[in-house]
PDB file of C-alpha atoms in Angstrom:
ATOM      1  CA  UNK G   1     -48.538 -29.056  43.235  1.00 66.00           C
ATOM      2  CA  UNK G   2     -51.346 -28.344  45.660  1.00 61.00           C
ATOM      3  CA  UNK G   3     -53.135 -31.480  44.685  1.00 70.00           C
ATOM      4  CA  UNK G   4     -50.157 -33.709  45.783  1.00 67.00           C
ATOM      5  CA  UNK G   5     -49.326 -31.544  48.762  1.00 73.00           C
ATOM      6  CA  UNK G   6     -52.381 -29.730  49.864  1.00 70.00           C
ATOM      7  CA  UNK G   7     -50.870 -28.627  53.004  1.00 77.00           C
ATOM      8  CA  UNK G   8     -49.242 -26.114  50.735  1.00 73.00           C
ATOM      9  CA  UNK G   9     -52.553 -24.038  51.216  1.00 71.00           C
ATOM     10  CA  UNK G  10     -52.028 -23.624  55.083  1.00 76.00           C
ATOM     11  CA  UNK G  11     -48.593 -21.824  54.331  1.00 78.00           C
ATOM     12  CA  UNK G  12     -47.696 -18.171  54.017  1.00 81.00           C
ATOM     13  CA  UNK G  13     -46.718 -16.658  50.994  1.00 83.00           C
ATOM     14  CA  UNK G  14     -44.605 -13.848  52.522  1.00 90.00           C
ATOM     15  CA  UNK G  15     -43.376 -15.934  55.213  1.00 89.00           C
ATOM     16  CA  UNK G  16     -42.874 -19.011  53.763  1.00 90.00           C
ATOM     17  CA  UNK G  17     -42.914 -19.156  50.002  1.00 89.00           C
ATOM     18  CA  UNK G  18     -41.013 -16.079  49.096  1.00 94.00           C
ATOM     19  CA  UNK G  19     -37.720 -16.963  50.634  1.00 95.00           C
ATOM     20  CA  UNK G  20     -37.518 -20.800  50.179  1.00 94.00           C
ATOM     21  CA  UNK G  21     -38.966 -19.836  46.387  1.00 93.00           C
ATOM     22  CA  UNK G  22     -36.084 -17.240  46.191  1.00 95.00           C
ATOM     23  CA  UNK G  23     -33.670 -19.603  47.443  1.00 97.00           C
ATOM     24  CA  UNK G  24     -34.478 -22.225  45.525  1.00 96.00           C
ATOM     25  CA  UNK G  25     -34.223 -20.324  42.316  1.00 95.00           C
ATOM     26  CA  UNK G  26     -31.120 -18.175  43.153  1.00 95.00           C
ATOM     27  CA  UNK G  27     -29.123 -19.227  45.829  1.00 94.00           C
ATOM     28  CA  UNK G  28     -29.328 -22.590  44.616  1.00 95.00           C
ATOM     29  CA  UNK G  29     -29.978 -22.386  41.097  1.00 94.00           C
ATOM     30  CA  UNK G  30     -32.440 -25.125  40.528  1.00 94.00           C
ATOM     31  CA  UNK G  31     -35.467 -25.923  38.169  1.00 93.00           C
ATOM     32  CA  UNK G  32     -39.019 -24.845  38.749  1.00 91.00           C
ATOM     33  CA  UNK G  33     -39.898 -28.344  37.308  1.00 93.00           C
ATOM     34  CA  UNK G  34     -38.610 -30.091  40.741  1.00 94.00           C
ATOM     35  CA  UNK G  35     -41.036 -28.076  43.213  1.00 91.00           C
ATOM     36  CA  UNK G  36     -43.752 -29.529  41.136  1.00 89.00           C
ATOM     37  CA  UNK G  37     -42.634 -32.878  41.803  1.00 90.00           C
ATOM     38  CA  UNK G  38     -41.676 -32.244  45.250  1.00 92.00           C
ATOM     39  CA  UNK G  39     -43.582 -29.780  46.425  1.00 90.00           C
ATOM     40  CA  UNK G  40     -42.702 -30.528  50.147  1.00 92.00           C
ATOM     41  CA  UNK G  41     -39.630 -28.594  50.162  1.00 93.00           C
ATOM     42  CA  UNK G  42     -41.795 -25.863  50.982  1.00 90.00           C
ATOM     43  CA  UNK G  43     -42.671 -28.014  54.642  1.00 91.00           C
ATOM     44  CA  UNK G  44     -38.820 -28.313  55.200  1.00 95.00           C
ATOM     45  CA  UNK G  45     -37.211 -25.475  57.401  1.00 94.00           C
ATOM     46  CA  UNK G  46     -34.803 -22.620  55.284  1.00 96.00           C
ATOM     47  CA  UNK G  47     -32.557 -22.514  58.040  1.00 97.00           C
ATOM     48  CA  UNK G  48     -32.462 -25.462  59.807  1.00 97.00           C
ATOM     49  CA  UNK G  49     -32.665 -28.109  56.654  1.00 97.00           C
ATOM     50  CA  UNK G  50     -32.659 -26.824  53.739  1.00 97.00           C
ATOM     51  CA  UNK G  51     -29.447 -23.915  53.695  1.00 97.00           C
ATOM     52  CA  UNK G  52     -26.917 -26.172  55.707  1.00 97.00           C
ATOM     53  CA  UNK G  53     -27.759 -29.414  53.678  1.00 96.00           C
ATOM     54  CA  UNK G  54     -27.501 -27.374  50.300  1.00 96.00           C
ATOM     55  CA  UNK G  55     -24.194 -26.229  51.407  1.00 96.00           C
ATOM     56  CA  UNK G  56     -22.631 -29.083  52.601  1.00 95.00           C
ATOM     57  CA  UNK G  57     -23.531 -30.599  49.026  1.00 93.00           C
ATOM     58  CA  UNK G  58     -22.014 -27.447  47.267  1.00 93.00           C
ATOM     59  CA  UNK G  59     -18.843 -28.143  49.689  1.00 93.00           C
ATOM     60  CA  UNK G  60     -19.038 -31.731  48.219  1.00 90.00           C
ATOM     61  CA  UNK G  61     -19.504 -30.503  44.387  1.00 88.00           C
ATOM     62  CA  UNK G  62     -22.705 -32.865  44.480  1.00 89.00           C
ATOM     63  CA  UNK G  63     -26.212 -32.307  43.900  1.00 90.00           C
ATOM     64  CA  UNK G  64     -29.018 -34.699  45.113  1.00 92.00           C
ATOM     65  CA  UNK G  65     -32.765 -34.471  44.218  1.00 93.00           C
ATOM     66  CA  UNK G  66     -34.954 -32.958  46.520  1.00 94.00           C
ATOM     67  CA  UNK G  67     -36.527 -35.696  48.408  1.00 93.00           C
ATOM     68  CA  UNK G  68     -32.760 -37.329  48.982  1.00 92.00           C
ATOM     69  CA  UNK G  69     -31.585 -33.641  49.966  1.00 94.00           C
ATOM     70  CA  UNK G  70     -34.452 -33.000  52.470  1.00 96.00           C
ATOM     71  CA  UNK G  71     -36.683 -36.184  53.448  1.00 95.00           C
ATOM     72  CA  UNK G  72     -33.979 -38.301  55.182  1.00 94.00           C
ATOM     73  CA  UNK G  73     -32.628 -38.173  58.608  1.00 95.00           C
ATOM     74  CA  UNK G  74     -29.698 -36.100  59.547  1.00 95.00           C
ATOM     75  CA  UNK G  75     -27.401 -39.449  59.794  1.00 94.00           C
ATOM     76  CA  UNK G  76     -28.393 -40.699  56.864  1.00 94.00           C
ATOM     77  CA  UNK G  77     -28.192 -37.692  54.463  1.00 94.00           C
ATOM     78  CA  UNK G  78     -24.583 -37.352  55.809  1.00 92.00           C
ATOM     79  CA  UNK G  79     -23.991 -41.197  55.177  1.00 91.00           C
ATOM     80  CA  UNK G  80     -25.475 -40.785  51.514  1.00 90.00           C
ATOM     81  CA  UNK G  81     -23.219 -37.809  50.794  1.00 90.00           C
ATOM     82  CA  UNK G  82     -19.973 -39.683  52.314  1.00 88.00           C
ATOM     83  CA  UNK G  83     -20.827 -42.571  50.300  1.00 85.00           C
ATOM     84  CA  UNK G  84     -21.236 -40.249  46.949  1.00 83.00           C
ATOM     85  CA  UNK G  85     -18.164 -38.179  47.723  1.00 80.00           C
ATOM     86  CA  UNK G  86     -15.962 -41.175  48.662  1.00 77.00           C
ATOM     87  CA  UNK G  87     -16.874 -43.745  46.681  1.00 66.00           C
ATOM     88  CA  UNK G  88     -17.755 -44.326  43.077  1.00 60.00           C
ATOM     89  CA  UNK G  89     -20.383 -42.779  41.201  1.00 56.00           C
ATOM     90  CA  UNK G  90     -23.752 -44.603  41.536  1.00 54.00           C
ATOM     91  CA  UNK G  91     -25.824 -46.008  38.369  1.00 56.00           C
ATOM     92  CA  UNK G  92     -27.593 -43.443  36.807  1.00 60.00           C
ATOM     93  CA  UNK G  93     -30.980 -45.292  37.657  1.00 60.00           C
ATOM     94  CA  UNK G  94     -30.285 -45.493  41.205  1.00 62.00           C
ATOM     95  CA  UNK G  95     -31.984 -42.754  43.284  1.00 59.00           C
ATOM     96  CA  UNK G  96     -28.755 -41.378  44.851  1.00 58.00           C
ATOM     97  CA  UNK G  97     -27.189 -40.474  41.626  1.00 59.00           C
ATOM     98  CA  UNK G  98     -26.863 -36.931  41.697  1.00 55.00           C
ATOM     99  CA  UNK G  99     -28.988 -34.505  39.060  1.00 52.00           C
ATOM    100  CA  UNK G 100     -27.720 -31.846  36.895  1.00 48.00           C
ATOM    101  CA  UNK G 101     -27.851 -28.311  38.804  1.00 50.00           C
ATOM    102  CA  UNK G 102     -25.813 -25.291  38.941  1.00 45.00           C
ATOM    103  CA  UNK G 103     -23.742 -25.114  42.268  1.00 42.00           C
ATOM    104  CA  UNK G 104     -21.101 -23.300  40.535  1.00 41.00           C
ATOM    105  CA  UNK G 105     -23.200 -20.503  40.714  1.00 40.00           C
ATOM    106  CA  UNK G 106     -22.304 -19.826  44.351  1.00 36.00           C
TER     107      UNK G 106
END
């Protein structure tokens, strides 16, 4: 993780890791597996990005990856979920089909 994100080293563990970690496992019940391939979640802000986008998914009943949930703009993570929640499902080889993840758990 550190060798694809090495900013990860500037960031504190009590501060930083401990809650997004926390929240990542229990609040929104995801794999381990995806902070190692996106390990800038931990650069994204708990309350300002990462909270309100994972609930307006769990409002949705979808579940994007990571990068989808958390790299793109504000208008066009809202655009991606309209277009997933009102449309038909995308291929499963396109990058906006959603992953398997437990948002019943909320």
């Amino acid at each position: 993780m550190f060798r694809r994100f090495p900013q990860l080293f500037n960031y504190s563990v009590k501060d930083n890791y401990e809650p997004k970690l926390n929240y990542f496992v229990v609040g929104m019940g995801r794999d381990l597996k995806e902070l190692k391939e996106f390990p800038q979640y931990f650069s994204f802000s708990l309350e300002n990005r990462i909270k309100p986008r994972h609930q307006a998914c769990v409002d949705k009943g979808v579940c994007f990856p990571l990068n989808v949930l958390l790299k793109t703009s504000e208008a066009q993570f809202h655009r991606i979920l309209d277009v997933c929640c009102n449309s038909s499902m995308p291929l499963t080889k396109s990058p906006l089909s959603p992953i398997k993840c437990s948002i019943d758990s909320m």
